[in-house]
Short mmCIF file of C-alpha atoms in Angstrom, two decimals:
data_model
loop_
_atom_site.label_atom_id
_atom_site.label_comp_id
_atom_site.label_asym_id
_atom_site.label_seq_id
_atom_site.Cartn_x
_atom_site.Cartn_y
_atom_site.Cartn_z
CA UNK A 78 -35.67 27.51 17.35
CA UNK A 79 -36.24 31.54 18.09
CA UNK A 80 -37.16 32.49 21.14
CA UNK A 81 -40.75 33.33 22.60
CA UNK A 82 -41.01 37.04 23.17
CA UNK A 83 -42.84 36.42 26.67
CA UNK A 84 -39.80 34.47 27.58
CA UNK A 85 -37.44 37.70 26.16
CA UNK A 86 -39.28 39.94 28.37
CA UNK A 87 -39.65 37.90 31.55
CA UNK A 88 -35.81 37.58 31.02
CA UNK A 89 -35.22 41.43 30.88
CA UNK A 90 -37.54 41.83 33.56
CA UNK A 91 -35.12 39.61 36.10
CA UNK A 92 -32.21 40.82 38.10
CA UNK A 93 -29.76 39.09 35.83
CA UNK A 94 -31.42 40.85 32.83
CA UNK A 95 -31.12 44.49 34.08
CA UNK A 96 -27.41 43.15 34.54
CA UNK A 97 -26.98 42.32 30.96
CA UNK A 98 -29.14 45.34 29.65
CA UNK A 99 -26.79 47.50 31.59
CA UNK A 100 -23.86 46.39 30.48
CA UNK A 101 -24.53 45.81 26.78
CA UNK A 102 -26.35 48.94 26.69
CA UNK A 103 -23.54 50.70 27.68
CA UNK A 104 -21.51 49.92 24.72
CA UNK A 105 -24.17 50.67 22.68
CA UNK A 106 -24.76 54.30 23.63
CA UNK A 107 -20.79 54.68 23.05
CA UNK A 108 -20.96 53.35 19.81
CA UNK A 109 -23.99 55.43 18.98
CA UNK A 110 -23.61 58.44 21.26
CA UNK A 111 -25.32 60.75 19.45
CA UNK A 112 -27.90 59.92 16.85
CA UNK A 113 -29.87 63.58 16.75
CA UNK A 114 -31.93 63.36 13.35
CA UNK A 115 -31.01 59.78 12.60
CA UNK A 116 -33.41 57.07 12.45
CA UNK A 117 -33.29 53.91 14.39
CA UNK A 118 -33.98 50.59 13.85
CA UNK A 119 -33.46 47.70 16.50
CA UNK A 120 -34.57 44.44 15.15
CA UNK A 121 -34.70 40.75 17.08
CA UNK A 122 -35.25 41.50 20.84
CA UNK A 123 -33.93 45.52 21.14
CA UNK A 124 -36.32 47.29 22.64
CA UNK A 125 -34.62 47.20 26.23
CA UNK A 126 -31.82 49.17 24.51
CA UNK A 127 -33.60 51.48 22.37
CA UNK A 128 -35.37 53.84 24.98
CA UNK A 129 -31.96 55.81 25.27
CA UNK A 130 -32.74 57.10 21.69
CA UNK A 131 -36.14 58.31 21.59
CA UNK A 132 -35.55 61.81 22.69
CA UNK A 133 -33.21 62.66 20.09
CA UNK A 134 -33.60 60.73 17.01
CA UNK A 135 -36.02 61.30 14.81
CA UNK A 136 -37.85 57.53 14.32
CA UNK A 137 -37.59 55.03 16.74
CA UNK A 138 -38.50 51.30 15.21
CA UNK A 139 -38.63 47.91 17.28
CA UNK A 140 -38.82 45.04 14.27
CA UNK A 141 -39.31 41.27 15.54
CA UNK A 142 -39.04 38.36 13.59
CA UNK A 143 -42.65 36.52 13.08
CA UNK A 144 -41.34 33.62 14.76
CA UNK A 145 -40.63 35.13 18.12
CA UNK A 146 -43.77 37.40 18.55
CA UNK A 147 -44.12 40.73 19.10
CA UNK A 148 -44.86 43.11 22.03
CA UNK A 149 -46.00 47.05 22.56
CA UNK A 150 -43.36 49.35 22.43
CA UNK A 151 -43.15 51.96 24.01
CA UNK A 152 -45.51 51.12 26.82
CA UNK A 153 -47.10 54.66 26.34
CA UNK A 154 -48.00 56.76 23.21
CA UNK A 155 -47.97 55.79 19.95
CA UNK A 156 -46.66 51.83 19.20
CA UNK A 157 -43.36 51.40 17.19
CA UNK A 158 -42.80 48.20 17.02
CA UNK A 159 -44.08 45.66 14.74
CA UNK A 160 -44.22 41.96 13.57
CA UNK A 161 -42.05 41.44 10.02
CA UNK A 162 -40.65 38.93 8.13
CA UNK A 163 -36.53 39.32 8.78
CA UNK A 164 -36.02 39.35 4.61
CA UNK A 165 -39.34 41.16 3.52
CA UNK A 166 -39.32 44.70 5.96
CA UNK A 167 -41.56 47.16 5.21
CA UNK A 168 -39.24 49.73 4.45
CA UNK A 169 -37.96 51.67 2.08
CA UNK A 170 -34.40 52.03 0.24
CA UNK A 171 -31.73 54.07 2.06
CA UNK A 172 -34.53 55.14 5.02
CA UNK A 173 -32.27 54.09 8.28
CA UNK A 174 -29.52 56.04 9.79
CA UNK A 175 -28.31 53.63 12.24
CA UNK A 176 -29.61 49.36 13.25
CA UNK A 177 -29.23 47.61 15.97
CA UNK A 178 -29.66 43.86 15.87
CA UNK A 179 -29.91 41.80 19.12
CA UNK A 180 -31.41 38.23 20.04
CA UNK A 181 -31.60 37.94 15.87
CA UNK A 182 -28.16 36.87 13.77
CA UNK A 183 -27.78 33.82 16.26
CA UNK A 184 -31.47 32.90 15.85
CA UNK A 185 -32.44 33.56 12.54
CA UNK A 186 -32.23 30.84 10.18
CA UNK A 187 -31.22 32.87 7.23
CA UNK A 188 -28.62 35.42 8.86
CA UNK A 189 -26.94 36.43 5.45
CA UNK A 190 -30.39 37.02 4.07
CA UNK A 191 -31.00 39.36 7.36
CA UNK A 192 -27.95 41.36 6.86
CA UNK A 193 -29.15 41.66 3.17
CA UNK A 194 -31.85 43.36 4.00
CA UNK A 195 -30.36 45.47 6.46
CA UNK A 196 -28.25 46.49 4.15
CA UNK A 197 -30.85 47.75 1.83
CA UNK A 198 -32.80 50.07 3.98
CA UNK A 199 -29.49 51.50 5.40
CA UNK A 200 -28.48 54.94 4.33
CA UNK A 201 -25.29 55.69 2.23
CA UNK A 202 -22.38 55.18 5.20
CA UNK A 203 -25.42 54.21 7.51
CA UNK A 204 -24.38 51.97 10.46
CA UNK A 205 -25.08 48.94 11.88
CA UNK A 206 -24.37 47.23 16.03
CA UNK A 207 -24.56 43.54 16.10
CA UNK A 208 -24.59 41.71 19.53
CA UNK A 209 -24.17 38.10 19.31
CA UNK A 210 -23.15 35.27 21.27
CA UNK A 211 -19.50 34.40 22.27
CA UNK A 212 -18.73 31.03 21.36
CA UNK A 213 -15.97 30.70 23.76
CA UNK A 214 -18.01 32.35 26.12
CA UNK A 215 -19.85 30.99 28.95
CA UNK A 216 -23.24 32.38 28.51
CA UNK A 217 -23.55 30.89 24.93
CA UNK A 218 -23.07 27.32 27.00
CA UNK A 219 -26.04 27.92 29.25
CA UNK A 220 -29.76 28.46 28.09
CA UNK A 221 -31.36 29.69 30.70
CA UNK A 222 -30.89 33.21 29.57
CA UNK A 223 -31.71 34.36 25.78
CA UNK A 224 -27.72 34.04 25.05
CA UNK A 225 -27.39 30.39 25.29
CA UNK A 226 -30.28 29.76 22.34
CA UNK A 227 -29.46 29.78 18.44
CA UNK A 228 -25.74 29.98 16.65
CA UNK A 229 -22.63 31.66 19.00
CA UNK A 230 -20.33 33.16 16.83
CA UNK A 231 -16.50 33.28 17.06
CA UNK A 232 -14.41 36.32 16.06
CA UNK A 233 -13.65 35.01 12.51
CA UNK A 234 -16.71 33.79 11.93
CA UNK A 235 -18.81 37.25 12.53
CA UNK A 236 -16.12 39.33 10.67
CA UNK A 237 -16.52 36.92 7.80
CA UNK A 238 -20.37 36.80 7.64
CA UNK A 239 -20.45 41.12 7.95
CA UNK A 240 -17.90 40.74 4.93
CA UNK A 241 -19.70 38.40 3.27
CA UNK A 242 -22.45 40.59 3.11
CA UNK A 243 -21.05 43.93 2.13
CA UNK A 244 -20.54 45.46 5.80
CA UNK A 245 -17.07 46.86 6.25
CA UNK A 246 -16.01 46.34 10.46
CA UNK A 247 -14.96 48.94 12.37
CA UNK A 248 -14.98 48.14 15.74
CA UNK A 249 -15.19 45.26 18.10
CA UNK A 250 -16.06 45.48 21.97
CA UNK A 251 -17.00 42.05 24.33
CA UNK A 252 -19.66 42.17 27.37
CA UNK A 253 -20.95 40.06 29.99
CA UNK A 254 -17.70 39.12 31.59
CA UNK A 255 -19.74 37.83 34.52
CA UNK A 256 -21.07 34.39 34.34
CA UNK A 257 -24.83 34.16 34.10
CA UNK A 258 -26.21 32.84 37.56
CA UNK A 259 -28.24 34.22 39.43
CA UNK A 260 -26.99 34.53 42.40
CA UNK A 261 -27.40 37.50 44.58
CA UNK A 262 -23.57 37.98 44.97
CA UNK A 263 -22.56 37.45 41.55
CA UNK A 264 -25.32 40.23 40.09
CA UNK A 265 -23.82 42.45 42.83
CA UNK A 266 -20.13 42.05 41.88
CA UNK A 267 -21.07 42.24 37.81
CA UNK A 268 -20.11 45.86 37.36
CA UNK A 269 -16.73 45.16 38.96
CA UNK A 270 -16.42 41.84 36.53
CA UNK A 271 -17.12 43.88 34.02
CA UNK A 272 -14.74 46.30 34.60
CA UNK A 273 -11.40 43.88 35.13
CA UNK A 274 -12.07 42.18 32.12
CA UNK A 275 -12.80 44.54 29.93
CA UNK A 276 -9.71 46.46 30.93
CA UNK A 277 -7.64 43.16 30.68
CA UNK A 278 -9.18 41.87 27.65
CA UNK A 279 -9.71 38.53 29.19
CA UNK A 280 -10.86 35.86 26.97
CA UNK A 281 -14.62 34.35 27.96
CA UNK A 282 -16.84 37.64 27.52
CA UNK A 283 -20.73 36.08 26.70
CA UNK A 284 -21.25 38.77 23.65
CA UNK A 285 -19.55 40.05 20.92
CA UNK A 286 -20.44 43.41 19.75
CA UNK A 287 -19.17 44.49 16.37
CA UNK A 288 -19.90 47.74 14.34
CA UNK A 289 -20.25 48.35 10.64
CA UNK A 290 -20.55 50.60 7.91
CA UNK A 291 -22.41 49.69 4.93
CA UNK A 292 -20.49 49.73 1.70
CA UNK A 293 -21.40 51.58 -1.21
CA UNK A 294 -21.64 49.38 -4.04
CA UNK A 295 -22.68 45.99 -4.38
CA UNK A 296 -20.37 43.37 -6.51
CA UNK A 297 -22.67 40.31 -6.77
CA UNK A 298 -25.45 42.22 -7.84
CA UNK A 299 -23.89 43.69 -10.42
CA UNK A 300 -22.06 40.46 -11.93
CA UNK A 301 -25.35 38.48 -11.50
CA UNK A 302 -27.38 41.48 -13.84
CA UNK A 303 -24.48 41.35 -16.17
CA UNK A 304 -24.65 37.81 -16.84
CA UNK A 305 -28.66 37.81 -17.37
CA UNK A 306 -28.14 40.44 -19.79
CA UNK A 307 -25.49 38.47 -21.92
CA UNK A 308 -27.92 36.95 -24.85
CA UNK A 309 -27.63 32.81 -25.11
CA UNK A 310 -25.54 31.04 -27.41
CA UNK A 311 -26.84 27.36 -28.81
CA UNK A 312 -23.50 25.28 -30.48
CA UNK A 313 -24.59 24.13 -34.20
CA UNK A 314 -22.78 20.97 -34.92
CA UNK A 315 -23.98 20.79 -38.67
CA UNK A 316 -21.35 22.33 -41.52
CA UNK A 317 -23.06 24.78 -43.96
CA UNK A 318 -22.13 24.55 -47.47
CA UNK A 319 -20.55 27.60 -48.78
CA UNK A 320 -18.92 28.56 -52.03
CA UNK A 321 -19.38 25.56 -54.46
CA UNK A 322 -21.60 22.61 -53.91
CA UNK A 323 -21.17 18.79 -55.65
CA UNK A 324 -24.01 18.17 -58.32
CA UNK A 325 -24.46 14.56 -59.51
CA UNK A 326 -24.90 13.49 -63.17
CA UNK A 327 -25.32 10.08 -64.66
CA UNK A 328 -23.20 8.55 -67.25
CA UNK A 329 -24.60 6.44 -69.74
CA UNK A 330 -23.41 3.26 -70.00
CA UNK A 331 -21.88 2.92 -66.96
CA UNK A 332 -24.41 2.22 -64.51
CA UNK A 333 -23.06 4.69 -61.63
CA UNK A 334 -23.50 8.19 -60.70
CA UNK A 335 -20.13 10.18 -60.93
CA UNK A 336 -20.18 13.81 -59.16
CA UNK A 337 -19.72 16.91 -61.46
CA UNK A 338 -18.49 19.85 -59.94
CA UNK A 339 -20.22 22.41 -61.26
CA UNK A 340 -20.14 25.87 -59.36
CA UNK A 341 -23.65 25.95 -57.78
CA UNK A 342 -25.04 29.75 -56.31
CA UNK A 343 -25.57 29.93 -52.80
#
């Protein structure tokens, strides 16, 4: 079940949030450090971790699923965010530089159908950030934070689903190394956390965060157009007489038919 947007911003608003906001949006503004003339999209939940763009790109664009609500953003001038069905955005082809897609692949209960359409409004070698749940990760266990709702994914099972849909990996980071409680101590000692096991690559990090380019051509498409344009074939099981045809004449007197093979034109 997605989750409520009030409960996605109350979240963010908390101690633990900033946490996780911090240290996710860290990788993110290393993945995308500079995106001067691009065009942004965050869709899901991804406005805490869009604000670092809007000086230098070009369009800024919070998209939330119609099942989770939506909220104002940015709190002042013009709104850029809006409500839209994850398969069905109102977009055109090839109009977004760069996507970012948090609280959304582990929610969403059509996640190839999401990266399809990603896919389409992405540019030619446009890019796209995914944040999802660790499965072997502790915050994926726990639901009181956003992280512990929907599908975690493993390793394998992310690389295969950004395959799956035409995305080509090229990088993989973790985050949230520190488990999510709320304790005063634990928030304070995060950044530390963060750092050991990031550095040792220790295994129970709450997010994965992979990046991908968008590949050029599409396969299935193409196979699927091919085979509506072959025309249909219907078997005939009936032989057709050709060349010479048996033509029956009587014989007096003998009180049967015979056949005479006369030639016959077809």
């Amino acid at each position: 079940m997605p989750l409520d947007v009030v409960d996605l911003r109350s979240f963010y608003n908390s101690p633990l949030g900033e946490v996780a906001r911090r240290l996710i949006g860290k990788i993110v503004r290393e993945r995308f450090s500079n995106c001067t003339g691009y065009s942004i999209l965050g869709f899901g939940y991804a406005t805490p971790y869009l604000g670092i763009f809007r000086d230098e790109a070009v369009r800024v664009l919070a998209f939330m699923p119609a099942e989770q609500g939506v909220v104002n953003w940015p709190s002042s001038g013009h709104s850029a965010s809006a409500l839209v069905e994850p398969a069905m955005m109102p977009l055109p082809d090839a109009s977004i530089d760069r996507a970012i897609l948090v609280h959304s692949l582990e929610i969403t209960e059509h996640p190839r159908e999401l990266l399809a359409e990603i896919w389409r409004v992405l540019t030619p070698g446009g890019r796209i950030l995914v944040v999802a749940p660790s499965r072997s990760g502790l915050w994926a266990r726990i639901d009181t934070t956003p992280f512990g709702h929907g599908q975690p994914y493993s390793l394998g099972q992310l690389r295969d689903l950004m395959r799956q849909t035409l995305f080509s990996p090229t990088h993989w980071d973790e985050a949230l190394y520190a488990p999510p409680f709320r304790r005063r101590t634990l928030i304070h000692s995060a950044a530390m956390l963060e750092q050991v096991g990031a550095s040792l690559s220790l295994p129970g990090a709450g997010v994965l965060i992979v990046e991908a380019t968008k590949q050029l051509y599409r396969p299935v498409g193409v196979r699927k157009a091919a085979q509506r344009a072959l025309p249909g074939f219907e078997p005939r099981f009936a032989p057709e007489a050709i060349g010479v045809a048996p033509a029956l004449r009587v014989v007096k007197g003998a009180g049967r038919q015979t056949p005479n093979f006369a030639p016959v034109s077809v």
